[in-house]
mmCIF file of C-alpha atoms in Angstrom:
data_model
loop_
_atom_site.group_PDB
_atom_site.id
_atom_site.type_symbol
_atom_site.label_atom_id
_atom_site.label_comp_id
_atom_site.label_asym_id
_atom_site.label_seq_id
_atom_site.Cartn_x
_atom_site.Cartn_y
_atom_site.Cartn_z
ATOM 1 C CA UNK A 130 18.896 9.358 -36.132
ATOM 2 C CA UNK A 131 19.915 10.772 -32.593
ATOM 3 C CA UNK A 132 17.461 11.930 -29.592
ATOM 4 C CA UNK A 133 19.001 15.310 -30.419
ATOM 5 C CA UNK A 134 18.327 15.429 -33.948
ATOM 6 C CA UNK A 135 14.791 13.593 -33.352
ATOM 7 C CA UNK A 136 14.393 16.743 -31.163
ATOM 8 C CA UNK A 137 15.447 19.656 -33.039
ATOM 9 C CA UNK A 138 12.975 18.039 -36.327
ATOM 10 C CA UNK A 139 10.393 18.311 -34.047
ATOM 11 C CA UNK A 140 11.180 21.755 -33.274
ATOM 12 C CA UNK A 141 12.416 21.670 -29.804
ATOM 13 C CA UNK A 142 15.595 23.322 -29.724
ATOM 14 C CA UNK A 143 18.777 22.042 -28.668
ATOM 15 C CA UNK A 144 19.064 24.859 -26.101
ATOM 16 C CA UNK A 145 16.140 23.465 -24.537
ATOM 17 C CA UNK A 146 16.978 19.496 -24.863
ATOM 18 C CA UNK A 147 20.211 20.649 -23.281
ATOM 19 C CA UNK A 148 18.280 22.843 -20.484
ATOM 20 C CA UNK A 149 16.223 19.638 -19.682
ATOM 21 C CA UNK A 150 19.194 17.256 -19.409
ATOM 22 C CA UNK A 151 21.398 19.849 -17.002
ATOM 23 C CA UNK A 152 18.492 19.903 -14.588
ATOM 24 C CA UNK A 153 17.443 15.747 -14.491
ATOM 25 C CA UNK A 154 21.180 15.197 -13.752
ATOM 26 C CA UNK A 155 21.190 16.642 -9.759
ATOM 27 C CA UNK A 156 17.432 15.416 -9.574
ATOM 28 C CA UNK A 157 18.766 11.930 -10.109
ATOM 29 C CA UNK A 158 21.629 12.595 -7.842
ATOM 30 C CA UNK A 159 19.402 13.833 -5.223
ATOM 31 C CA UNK A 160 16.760 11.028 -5.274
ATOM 32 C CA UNK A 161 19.820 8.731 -5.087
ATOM 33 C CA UNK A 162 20.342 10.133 -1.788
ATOM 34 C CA UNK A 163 16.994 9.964 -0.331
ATOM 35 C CA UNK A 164 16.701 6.205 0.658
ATOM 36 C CA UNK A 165 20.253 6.105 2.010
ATOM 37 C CA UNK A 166 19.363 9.047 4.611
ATOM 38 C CA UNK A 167 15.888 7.275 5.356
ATOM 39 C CA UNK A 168 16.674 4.049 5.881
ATOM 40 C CA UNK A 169 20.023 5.758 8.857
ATOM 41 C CA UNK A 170 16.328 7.637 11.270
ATOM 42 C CA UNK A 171 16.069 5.573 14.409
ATOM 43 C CA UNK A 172 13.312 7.874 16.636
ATOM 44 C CA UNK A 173 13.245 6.604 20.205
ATOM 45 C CA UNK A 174 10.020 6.606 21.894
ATOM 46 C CA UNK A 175 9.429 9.024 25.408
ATOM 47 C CA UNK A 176 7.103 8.382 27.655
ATOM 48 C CA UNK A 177 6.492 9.456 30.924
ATOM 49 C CA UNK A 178 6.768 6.857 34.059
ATOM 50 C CA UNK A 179 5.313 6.632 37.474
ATOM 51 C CA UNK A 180 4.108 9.476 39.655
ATOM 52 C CA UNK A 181 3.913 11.968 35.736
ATOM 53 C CA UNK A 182 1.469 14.308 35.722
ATOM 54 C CA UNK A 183 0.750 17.722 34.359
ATOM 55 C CA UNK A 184 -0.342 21.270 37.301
ATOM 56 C CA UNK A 185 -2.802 23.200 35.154
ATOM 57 C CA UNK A 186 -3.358 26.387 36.130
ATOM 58 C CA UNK A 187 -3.362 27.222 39.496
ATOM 59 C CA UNK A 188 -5.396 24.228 40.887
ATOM 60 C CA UNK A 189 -2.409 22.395 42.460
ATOM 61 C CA UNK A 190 0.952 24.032 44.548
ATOM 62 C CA UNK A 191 2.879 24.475 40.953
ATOM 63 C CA UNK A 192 1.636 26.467 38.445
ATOM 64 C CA UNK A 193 1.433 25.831 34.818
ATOM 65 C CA UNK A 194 3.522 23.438 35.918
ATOM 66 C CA UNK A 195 4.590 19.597 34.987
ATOM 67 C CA UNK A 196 6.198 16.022 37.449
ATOM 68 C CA UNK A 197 7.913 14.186 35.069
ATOM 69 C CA UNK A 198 9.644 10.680 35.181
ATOM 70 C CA UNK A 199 11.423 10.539 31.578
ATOM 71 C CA UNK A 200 11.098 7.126 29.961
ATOM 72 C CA UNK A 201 13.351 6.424 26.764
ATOM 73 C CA UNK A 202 12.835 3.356 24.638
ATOM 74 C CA UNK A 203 13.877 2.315 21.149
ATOM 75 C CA UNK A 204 12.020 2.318 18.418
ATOM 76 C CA UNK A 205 11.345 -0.285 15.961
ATOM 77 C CA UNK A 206 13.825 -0.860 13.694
ATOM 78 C CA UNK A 207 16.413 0.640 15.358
ATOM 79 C CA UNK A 208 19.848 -0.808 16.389
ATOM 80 C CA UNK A 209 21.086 1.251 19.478
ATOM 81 C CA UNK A 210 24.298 -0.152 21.401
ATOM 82 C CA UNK A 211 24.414 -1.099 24.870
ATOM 83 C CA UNK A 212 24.725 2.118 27.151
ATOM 84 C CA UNK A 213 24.030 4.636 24.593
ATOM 85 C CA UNK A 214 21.976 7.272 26.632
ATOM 86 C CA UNK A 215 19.444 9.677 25.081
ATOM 87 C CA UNK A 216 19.827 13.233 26.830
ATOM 88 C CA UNK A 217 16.815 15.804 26.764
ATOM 89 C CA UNK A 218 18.513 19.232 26.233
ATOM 90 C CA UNK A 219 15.208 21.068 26.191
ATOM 91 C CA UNK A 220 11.580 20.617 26.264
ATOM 92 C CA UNK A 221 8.542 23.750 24.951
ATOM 93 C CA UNK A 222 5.101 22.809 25.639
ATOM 94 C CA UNK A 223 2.495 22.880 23.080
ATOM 95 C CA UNK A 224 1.764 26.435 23.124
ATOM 96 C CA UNK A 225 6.089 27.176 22.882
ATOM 97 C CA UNK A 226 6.529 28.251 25.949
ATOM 98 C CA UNK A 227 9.711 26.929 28.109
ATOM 99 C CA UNK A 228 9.499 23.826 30.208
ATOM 100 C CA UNK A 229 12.331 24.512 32.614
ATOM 101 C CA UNK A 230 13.478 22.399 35.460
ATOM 102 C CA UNK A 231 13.671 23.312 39.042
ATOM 103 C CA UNK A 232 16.193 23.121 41.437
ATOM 104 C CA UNK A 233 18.313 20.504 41.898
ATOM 105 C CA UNK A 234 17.683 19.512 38.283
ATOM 106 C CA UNK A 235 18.764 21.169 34.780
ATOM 107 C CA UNK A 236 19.254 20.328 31.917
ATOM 108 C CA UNK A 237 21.243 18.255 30.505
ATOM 109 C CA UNK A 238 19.583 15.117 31.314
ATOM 110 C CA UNK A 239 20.822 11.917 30.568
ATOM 111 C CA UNK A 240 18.745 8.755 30.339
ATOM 112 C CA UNK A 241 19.730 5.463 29.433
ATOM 113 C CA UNK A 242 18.108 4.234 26.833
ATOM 114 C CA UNK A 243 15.220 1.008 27.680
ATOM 115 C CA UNK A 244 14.873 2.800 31.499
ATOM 116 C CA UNK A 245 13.579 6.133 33.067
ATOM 117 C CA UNK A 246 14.997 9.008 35.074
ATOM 118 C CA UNK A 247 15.551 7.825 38.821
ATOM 119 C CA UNK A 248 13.853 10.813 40.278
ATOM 120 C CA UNK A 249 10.533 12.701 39.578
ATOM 121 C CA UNK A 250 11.816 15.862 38.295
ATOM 122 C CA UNK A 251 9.254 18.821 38.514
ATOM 123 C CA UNK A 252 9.103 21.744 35.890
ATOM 124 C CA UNK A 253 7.529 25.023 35.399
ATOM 125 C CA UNK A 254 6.631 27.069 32.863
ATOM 126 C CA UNK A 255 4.091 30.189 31.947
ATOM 127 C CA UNK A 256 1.250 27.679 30.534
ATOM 128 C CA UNK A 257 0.168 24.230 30.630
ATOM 129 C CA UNK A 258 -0.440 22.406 27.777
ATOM 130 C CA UNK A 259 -2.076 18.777 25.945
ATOM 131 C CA UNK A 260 1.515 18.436 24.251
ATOM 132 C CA UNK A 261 5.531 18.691 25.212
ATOM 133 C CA UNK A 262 7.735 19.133 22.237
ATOM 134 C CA UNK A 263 11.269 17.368 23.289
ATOM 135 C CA UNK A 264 14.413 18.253 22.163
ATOM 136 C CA UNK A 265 17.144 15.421 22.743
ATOM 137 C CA UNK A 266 20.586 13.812 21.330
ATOM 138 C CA UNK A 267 21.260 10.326 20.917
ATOM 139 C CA UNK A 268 24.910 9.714 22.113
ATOM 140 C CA UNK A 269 26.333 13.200 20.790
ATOM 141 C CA UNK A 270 24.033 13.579 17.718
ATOM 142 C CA UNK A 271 20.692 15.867 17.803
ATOM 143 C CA UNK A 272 17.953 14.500 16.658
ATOM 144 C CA UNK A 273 14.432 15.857 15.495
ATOM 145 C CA UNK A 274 12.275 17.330 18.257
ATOM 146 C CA UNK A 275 9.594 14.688 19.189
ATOM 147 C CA UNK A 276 6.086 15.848 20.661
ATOM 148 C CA UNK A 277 4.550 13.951 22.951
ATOM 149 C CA UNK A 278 1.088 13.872 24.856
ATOM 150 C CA UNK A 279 1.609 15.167 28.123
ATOM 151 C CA UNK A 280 0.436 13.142 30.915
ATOM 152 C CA UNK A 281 -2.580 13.299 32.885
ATOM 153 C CA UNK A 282 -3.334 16.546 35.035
ATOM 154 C CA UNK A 283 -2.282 15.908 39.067
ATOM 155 C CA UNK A 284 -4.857 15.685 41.379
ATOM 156 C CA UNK A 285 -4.342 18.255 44.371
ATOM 157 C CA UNK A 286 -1.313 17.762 46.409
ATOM 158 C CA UNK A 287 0.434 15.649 44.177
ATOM 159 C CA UNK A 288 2.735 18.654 42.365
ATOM 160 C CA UNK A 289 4.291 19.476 45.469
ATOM 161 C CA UNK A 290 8.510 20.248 45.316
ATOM 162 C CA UNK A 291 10.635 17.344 44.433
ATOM 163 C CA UNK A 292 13.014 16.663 47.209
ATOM 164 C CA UNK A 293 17.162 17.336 47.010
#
């Protein structure tokens, strides 16, 4: 005797047999899918280099705001090709509010990945915060925002404007 007919003598329908065998068909397709798309994530790690720090408040000459020297690395397990760049296309601090870049610097910008931004680049925004939440691409492909700590608060005098 068939599963079907094993079914419907055990009075389970075979409206509900074939209910339960329509749905495990895309579940299995699905599932299929999972370890092909987790095995292809390659997150880069960004840090912050020399001369970083964070202007809380109003206690330095930049308020609420942030000197960063981008660092990008790969992570492990990731194969990256020589001169592919990772380019930072937006950053929100913690508390979502807009970490914007000040004059001569914008967005996009492009690091190489295994080095750091040549300059100090200095950004402001309405609040300071423990956390940056970075949106980038790698080569031409966005990835998923990372959130980072933010680095240490400057002492006074060190957030002055970065020069042209």
């Amino acid at each position: 005797m068939g599963e079907l007919e094993d079914a419907v003598s055990s009075g389970v329908s075979r409206r509900t047999v074939t209910k339960a065998a329509a749905w495990a068909v895309p579940v299995i397709a699905l599932a299929a899918t999972v370890p092909q798309a987790a095995a292809s994530v390659c997150t880069p790690v960004i840090t912050f280099g020399a001369g970083s720090c964070k202007c809380p408040g109003g206690s330095t000459g930049i308020k609420f705001g942030y000197v960063l020297r981008l660092c990008a690395t790969v992570g492990e397990g990731c194969a990256v090709t020589p001169g592919t760049t990772l380019t930072v296309t937006g950053i929100v601090n913690g508390s979502g509010k807009d970490v914007v870049p000040l004059a001569p610097f914008s967005y996009p910008i492009v690091i190489p990945i295994g080095q750091c931004s040549t300059d100090l680049i200095k950004f402001e925004s309405t609040s300071s915060s423990q956390t940056l939440v970075i949106s980038y691409t790698i080569g031409s492909a966005p990835q998923t925002p990372l959130q980072v700590p933010a680095p240490p608060d400057c002492a006074n005098g060190e957030c002055e404007p970065v020069a042209a």
